[in-house]
Tab-separated table of C-alpha atoms in Angstrom:
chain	number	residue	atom	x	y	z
A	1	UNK	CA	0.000	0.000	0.000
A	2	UNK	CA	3.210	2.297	0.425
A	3	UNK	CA	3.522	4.362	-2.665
A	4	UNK	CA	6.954	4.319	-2.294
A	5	UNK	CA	7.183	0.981	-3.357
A	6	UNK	CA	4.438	1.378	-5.563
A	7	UNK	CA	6.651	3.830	-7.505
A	8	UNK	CA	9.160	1.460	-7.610
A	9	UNK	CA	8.015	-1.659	-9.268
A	10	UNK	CA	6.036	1.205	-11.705
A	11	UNK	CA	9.929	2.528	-12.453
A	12	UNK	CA	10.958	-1.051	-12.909
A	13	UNK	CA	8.258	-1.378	-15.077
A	14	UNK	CA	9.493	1.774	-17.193
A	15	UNK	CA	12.937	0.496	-17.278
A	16	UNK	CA	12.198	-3.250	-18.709
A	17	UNK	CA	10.164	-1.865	-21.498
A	18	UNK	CA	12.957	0.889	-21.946
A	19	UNK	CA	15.044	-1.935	-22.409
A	20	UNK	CA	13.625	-4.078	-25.034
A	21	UNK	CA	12.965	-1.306	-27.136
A	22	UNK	CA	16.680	-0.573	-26.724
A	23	UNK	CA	17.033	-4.131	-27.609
A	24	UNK	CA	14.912	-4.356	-30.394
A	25	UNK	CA	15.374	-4.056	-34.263
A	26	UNK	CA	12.863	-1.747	-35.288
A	27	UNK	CA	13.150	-1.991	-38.815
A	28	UNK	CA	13.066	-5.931	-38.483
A	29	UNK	CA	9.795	-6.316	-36.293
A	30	UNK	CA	7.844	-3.122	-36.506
A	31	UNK	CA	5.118	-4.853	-35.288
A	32	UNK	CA	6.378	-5.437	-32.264
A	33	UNK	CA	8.359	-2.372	-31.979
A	34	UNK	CA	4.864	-1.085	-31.816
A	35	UNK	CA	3.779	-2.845	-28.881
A	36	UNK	CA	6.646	-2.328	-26.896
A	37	UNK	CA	6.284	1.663	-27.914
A	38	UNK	CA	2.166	1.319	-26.377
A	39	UNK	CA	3.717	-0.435	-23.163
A	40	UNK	CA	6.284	2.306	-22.793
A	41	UNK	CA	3.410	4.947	-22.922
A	42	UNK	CA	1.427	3.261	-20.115
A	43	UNK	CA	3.950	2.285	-18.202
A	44	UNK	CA	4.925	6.088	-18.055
A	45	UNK	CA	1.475	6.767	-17.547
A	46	UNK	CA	1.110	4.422	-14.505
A	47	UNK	CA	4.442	5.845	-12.975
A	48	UNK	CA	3.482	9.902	-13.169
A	49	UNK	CA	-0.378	8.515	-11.951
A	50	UNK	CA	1.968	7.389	-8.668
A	51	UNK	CA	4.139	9.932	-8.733
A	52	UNK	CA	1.469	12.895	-8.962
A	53	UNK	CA	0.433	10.852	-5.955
A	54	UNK	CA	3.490	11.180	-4.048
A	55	UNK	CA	3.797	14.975	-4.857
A	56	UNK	CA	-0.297	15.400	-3.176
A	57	UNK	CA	0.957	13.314	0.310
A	58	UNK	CA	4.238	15.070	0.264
A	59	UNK	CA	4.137	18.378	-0.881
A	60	UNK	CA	0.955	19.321	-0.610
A	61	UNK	CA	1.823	23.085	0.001
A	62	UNK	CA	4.590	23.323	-1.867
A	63	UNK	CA	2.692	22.721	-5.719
A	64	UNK	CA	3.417	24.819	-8.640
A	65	UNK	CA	0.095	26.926	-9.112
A	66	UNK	CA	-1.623	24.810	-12.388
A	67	UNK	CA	-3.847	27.741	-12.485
A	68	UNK	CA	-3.021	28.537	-16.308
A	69	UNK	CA	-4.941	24.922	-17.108
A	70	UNK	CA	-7.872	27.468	-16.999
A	71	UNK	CA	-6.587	29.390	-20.080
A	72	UNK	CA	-6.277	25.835	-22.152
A	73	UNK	CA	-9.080	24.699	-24.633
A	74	UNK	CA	-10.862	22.111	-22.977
A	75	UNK	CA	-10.429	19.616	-24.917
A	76	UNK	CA	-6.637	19.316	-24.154
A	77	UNK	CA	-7.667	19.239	-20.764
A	78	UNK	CA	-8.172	15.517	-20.596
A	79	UNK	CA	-6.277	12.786	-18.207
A	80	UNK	CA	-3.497	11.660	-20.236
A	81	UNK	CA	-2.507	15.494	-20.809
A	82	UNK	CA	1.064	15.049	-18.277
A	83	UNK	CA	2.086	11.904	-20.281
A	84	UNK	CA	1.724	13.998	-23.430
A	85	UNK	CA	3.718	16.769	-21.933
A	86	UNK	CA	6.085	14.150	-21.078
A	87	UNK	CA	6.100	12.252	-24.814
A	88	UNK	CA	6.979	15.872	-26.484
A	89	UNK	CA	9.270	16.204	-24.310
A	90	UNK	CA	11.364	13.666	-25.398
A	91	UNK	CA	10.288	14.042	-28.978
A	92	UNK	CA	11.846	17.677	-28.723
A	93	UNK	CA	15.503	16.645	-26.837
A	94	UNK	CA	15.935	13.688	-29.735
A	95	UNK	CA	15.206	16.829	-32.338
A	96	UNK	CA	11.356	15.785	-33.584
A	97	UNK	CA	9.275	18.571	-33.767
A	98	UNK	CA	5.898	16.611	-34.315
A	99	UNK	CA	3.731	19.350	-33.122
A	100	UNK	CA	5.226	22.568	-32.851
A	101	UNK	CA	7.276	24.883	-35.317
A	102	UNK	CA	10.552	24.348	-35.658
A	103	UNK	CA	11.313	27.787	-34.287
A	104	UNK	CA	9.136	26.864	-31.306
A	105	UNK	CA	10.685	23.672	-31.055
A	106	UNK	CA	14.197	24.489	-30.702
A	107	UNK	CA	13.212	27.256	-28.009
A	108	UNK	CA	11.482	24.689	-25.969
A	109	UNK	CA	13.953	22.205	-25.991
A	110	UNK	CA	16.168	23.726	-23.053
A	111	UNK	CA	12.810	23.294	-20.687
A	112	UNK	CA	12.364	19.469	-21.916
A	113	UNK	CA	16.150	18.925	-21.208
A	114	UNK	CA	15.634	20.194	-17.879
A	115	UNK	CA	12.733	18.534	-16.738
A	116	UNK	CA	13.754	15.392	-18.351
A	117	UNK	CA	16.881	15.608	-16.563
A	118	UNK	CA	14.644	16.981	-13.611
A	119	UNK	CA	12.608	13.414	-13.976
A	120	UNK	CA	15.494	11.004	-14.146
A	121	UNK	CA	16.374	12.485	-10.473
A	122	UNK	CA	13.536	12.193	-9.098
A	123	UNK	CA	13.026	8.501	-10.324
A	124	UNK	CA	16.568	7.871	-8.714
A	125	UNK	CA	15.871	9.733	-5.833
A	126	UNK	CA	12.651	7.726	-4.952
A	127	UNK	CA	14.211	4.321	-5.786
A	128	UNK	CA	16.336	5.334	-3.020
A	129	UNK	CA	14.522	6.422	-0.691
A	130	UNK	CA	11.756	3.103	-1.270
A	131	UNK	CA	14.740	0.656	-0.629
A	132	UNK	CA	16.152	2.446	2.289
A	133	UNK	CA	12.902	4.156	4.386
A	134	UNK	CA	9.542	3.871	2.298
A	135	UNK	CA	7.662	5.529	4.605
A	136	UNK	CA	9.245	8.784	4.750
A	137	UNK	CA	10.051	11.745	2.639
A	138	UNK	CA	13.268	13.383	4.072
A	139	UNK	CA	13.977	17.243	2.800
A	140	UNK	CA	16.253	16.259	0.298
A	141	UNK	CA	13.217	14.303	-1.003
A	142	UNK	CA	10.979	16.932	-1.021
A	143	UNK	CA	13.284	19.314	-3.080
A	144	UNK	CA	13.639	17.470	-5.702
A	145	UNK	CA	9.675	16.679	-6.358
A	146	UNK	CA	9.629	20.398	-5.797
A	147	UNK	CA	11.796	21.205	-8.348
A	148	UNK	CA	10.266	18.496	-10.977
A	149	UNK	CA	6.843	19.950	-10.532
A	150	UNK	CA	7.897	23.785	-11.121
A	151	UNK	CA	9.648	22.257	-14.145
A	152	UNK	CA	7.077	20.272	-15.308
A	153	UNK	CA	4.087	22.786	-14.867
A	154	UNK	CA	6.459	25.624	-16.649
A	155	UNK	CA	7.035	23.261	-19.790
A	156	UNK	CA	3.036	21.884	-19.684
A	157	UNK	CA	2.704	26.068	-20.313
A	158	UNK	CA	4.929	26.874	-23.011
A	159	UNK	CA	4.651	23.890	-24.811
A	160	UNK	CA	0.958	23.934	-24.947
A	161	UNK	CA	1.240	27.999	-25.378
A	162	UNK	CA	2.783	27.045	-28.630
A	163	UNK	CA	0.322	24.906	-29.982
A	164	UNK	CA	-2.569	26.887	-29.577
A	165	UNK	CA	-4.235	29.995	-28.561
A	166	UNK	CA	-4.404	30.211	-24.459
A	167	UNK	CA	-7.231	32.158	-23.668
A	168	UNK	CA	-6.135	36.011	-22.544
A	169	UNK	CA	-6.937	36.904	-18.693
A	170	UNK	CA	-9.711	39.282	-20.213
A	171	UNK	CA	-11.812	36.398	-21.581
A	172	UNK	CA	-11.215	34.249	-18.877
A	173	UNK	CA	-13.230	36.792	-17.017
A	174	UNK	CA	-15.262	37.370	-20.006
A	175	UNK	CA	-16.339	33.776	-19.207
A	176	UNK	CA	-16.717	34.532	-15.470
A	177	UNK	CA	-19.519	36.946	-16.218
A	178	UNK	CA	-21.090	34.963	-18.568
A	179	UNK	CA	-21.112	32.013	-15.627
A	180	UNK	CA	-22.690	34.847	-12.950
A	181	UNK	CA	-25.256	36.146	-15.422
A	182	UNK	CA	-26.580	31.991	-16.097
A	183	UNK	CA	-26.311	32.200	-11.890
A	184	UNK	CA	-28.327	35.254	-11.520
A	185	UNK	CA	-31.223	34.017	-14.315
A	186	UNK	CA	-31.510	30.894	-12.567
A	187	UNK	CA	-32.276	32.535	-9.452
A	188	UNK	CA	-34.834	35.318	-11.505
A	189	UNK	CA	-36.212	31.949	-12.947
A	190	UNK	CA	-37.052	30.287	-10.002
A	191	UNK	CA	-38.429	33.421	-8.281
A	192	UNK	CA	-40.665	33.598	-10.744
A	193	UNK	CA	-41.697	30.129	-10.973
A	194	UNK	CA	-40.504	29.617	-15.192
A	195	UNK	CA	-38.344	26.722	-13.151
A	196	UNK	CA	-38.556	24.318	-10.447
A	197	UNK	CA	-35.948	23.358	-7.844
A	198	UNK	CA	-37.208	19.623	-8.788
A	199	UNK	CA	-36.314	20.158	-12.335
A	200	UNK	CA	-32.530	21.517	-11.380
A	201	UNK	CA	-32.009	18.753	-9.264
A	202	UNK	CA	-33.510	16.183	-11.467
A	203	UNK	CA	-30.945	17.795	-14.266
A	204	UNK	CA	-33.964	18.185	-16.228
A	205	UNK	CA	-32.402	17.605	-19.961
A	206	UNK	CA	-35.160	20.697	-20.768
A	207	UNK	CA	-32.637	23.410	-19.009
A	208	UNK	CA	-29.413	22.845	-21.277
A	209	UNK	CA	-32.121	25.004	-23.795
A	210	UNK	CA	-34.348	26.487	-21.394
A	211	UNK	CA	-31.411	28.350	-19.019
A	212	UNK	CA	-29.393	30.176	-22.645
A	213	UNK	CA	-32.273	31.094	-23.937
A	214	UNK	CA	-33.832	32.852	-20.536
A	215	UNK	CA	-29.926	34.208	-20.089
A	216	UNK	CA	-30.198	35.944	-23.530
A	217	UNK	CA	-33.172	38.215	-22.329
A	218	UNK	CA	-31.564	38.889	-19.060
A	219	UNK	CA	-28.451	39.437	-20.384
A	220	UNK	CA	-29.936	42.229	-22.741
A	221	UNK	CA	-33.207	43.333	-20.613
A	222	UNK	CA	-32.174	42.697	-17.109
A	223	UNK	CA	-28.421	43.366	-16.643
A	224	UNK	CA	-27.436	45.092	-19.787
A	225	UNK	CA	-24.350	46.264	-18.529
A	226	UNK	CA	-23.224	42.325	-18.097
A	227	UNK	CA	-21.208	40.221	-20.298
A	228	UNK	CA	-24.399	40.916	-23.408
A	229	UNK	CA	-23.788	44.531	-23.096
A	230	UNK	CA	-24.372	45.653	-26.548
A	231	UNK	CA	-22.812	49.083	-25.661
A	232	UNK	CA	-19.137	47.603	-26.360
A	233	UNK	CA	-17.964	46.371	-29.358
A	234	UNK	CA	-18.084	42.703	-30.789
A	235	UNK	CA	-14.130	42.468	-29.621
A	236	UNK	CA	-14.839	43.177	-26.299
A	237	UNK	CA	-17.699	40.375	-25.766
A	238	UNK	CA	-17.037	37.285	-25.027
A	239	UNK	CA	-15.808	34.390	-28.032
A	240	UNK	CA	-19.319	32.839	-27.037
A	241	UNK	CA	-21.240	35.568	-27.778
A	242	UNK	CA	-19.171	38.117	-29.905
A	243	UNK	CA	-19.831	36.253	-34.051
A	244	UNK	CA	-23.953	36.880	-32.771
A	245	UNK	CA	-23.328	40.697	-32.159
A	246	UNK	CA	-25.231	42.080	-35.007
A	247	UNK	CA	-28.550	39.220	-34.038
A	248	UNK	CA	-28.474	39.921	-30.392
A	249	UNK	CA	-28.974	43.811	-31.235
A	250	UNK	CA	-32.111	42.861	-33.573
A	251	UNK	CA	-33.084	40.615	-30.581
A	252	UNK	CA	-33.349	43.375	-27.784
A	253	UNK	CA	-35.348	46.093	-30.316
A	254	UNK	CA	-37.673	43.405	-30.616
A	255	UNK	CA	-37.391	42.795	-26.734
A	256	UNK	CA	-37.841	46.532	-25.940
A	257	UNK	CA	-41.002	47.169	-27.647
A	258	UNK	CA	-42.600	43.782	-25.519
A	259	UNK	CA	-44.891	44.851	-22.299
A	260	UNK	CA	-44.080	43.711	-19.128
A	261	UNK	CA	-47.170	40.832	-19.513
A	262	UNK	CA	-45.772	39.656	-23.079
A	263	UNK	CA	-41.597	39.470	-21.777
A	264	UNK	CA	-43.110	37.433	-19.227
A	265	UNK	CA	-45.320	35.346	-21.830
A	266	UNK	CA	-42.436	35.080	-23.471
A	267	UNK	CA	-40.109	33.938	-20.947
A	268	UNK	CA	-42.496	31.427	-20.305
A	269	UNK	CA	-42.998	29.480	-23.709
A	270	UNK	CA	-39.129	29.456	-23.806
A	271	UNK	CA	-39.548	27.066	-21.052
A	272	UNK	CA	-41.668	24.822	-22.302
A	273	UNK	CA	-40.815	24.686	-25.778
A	274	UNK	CA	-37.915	22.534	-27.548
């Protein structure tokens, strides 16, 4: 149950596969080349699963911020994104620029030496330590995972900066007001009975149209100087909003001219229809 000697048989692991492939012919048996080349990548996936383990029970504190992940597209933000990080890695030390620019490639290559290098440490330093006292993590320890994590977090950043478009601090709180003004409508919406708290908790497959569609009108009715203020200019909205600039604008004329008893007809048969 130790993960200390969990780590190890995972590095051991690592190591044997490392090993065949070393061994192996590629050109002879590509078939099996390939096989070897899958059990490397879950091997290494098993052994940073551990050691992301090890880093949570021993330097809890002491963890690089990750809190650029929320810049990142979401779909790179998926499990297998640190063994990734890892696989470029050593794509860009052996020269193989499979994703990036060249340009880019050759200016992230110091980082992927370093945390490589940064890696290879740490898997010697916990071999140690799991042969010699497996239930401790002395300071020396400590520094090191320390140091990987900085190293690794720093690379996961400009490496993935390279690929695509992070989002800019401004949209990320673009998207912030966009999440308070869907808050705020639910709560309008329940006040006035368009919703149930039944149908919320019941995940009532009705909202995922129902709750956009009532957030439109508040957006441009209710709070129009939220993130549907039509007062700034397309660039300034939000990504989710900002190609619909010209549409939302024909949307609250024909809002405005609505009485109070036909907005809240209105509000209603959103609710209800599909």
């Amino acid at each position: 149950p130790r993960l200390l000697s969990q780590f190890f048989f995972a590095d051991e692991r690592v190591t044997r596969v490392v090993a065949e492939i070393n061994g192996l012919d590629a050109e002879l048996d590509p078939q099996q080349y390939l096989v070897l080349l899958n059990q490397l990548h879950l091997s290494q996936a098993h052994l940073l699963a551990i050691l992301e383990r090890i880093m949570e029970e021993c330097i809890p504190t002491q963890r690089h911020s990750r809190d650029y992940l929320v810049k990142f597209p979401e779909e790179l933000l998926v499990d297998n994104l640190g063994n990734h990080m890892l696989f470029a890695a050593e794509c860009l030390l052996a020269g193989t620029f499979l994703e990036v620019e060249e340009a880019d490639g050759v200016q992230l290559r110091p980082q992927a030496r370093n945390l490589l290098c940064s890696l290879e440490l740490v898997r010697t330093v916990l071999r140690e330590q799991s042969l010699s006292q497996p239930s401790s993590y002395p300071e020396p320890v400590r520094a090191v995972l320390v140091q990987f994590d900085r190293l690794f977090a720093e690379f996961e950043l400009s490496y993935v900066s390279s690929l695509v478009a992070v989002k800019s601090p401004e949209e990320i709180y673009r998207q912030q007001e966009i999440i308070v003004l869907f808050c705020e409508t639910v709560e309008r919406a329940l006040r006035l009975g368009y919703l149930t708290q039944e149908m919320i908790d019941g995940y009532e497959p009705l909202l995922m149209f129902t709750i956009p569609r009532l957030a439109i009108i508040s957006g441009l009715l209710i709070y129009p100087e939220g993130p549907l203020s039509l007062e700034q200019s397309p660039e300034q909205m939000s990504q989710v909003f900002s190609p619909f600039y010209n549409l939302l604008k024909k949307i609250r004329d024909l809002l405005r001219v609505l009485s109070e008893e036909e907005l809240c007809l209105l509000e209603r048969s959103l609710c209800t229809a599909e």
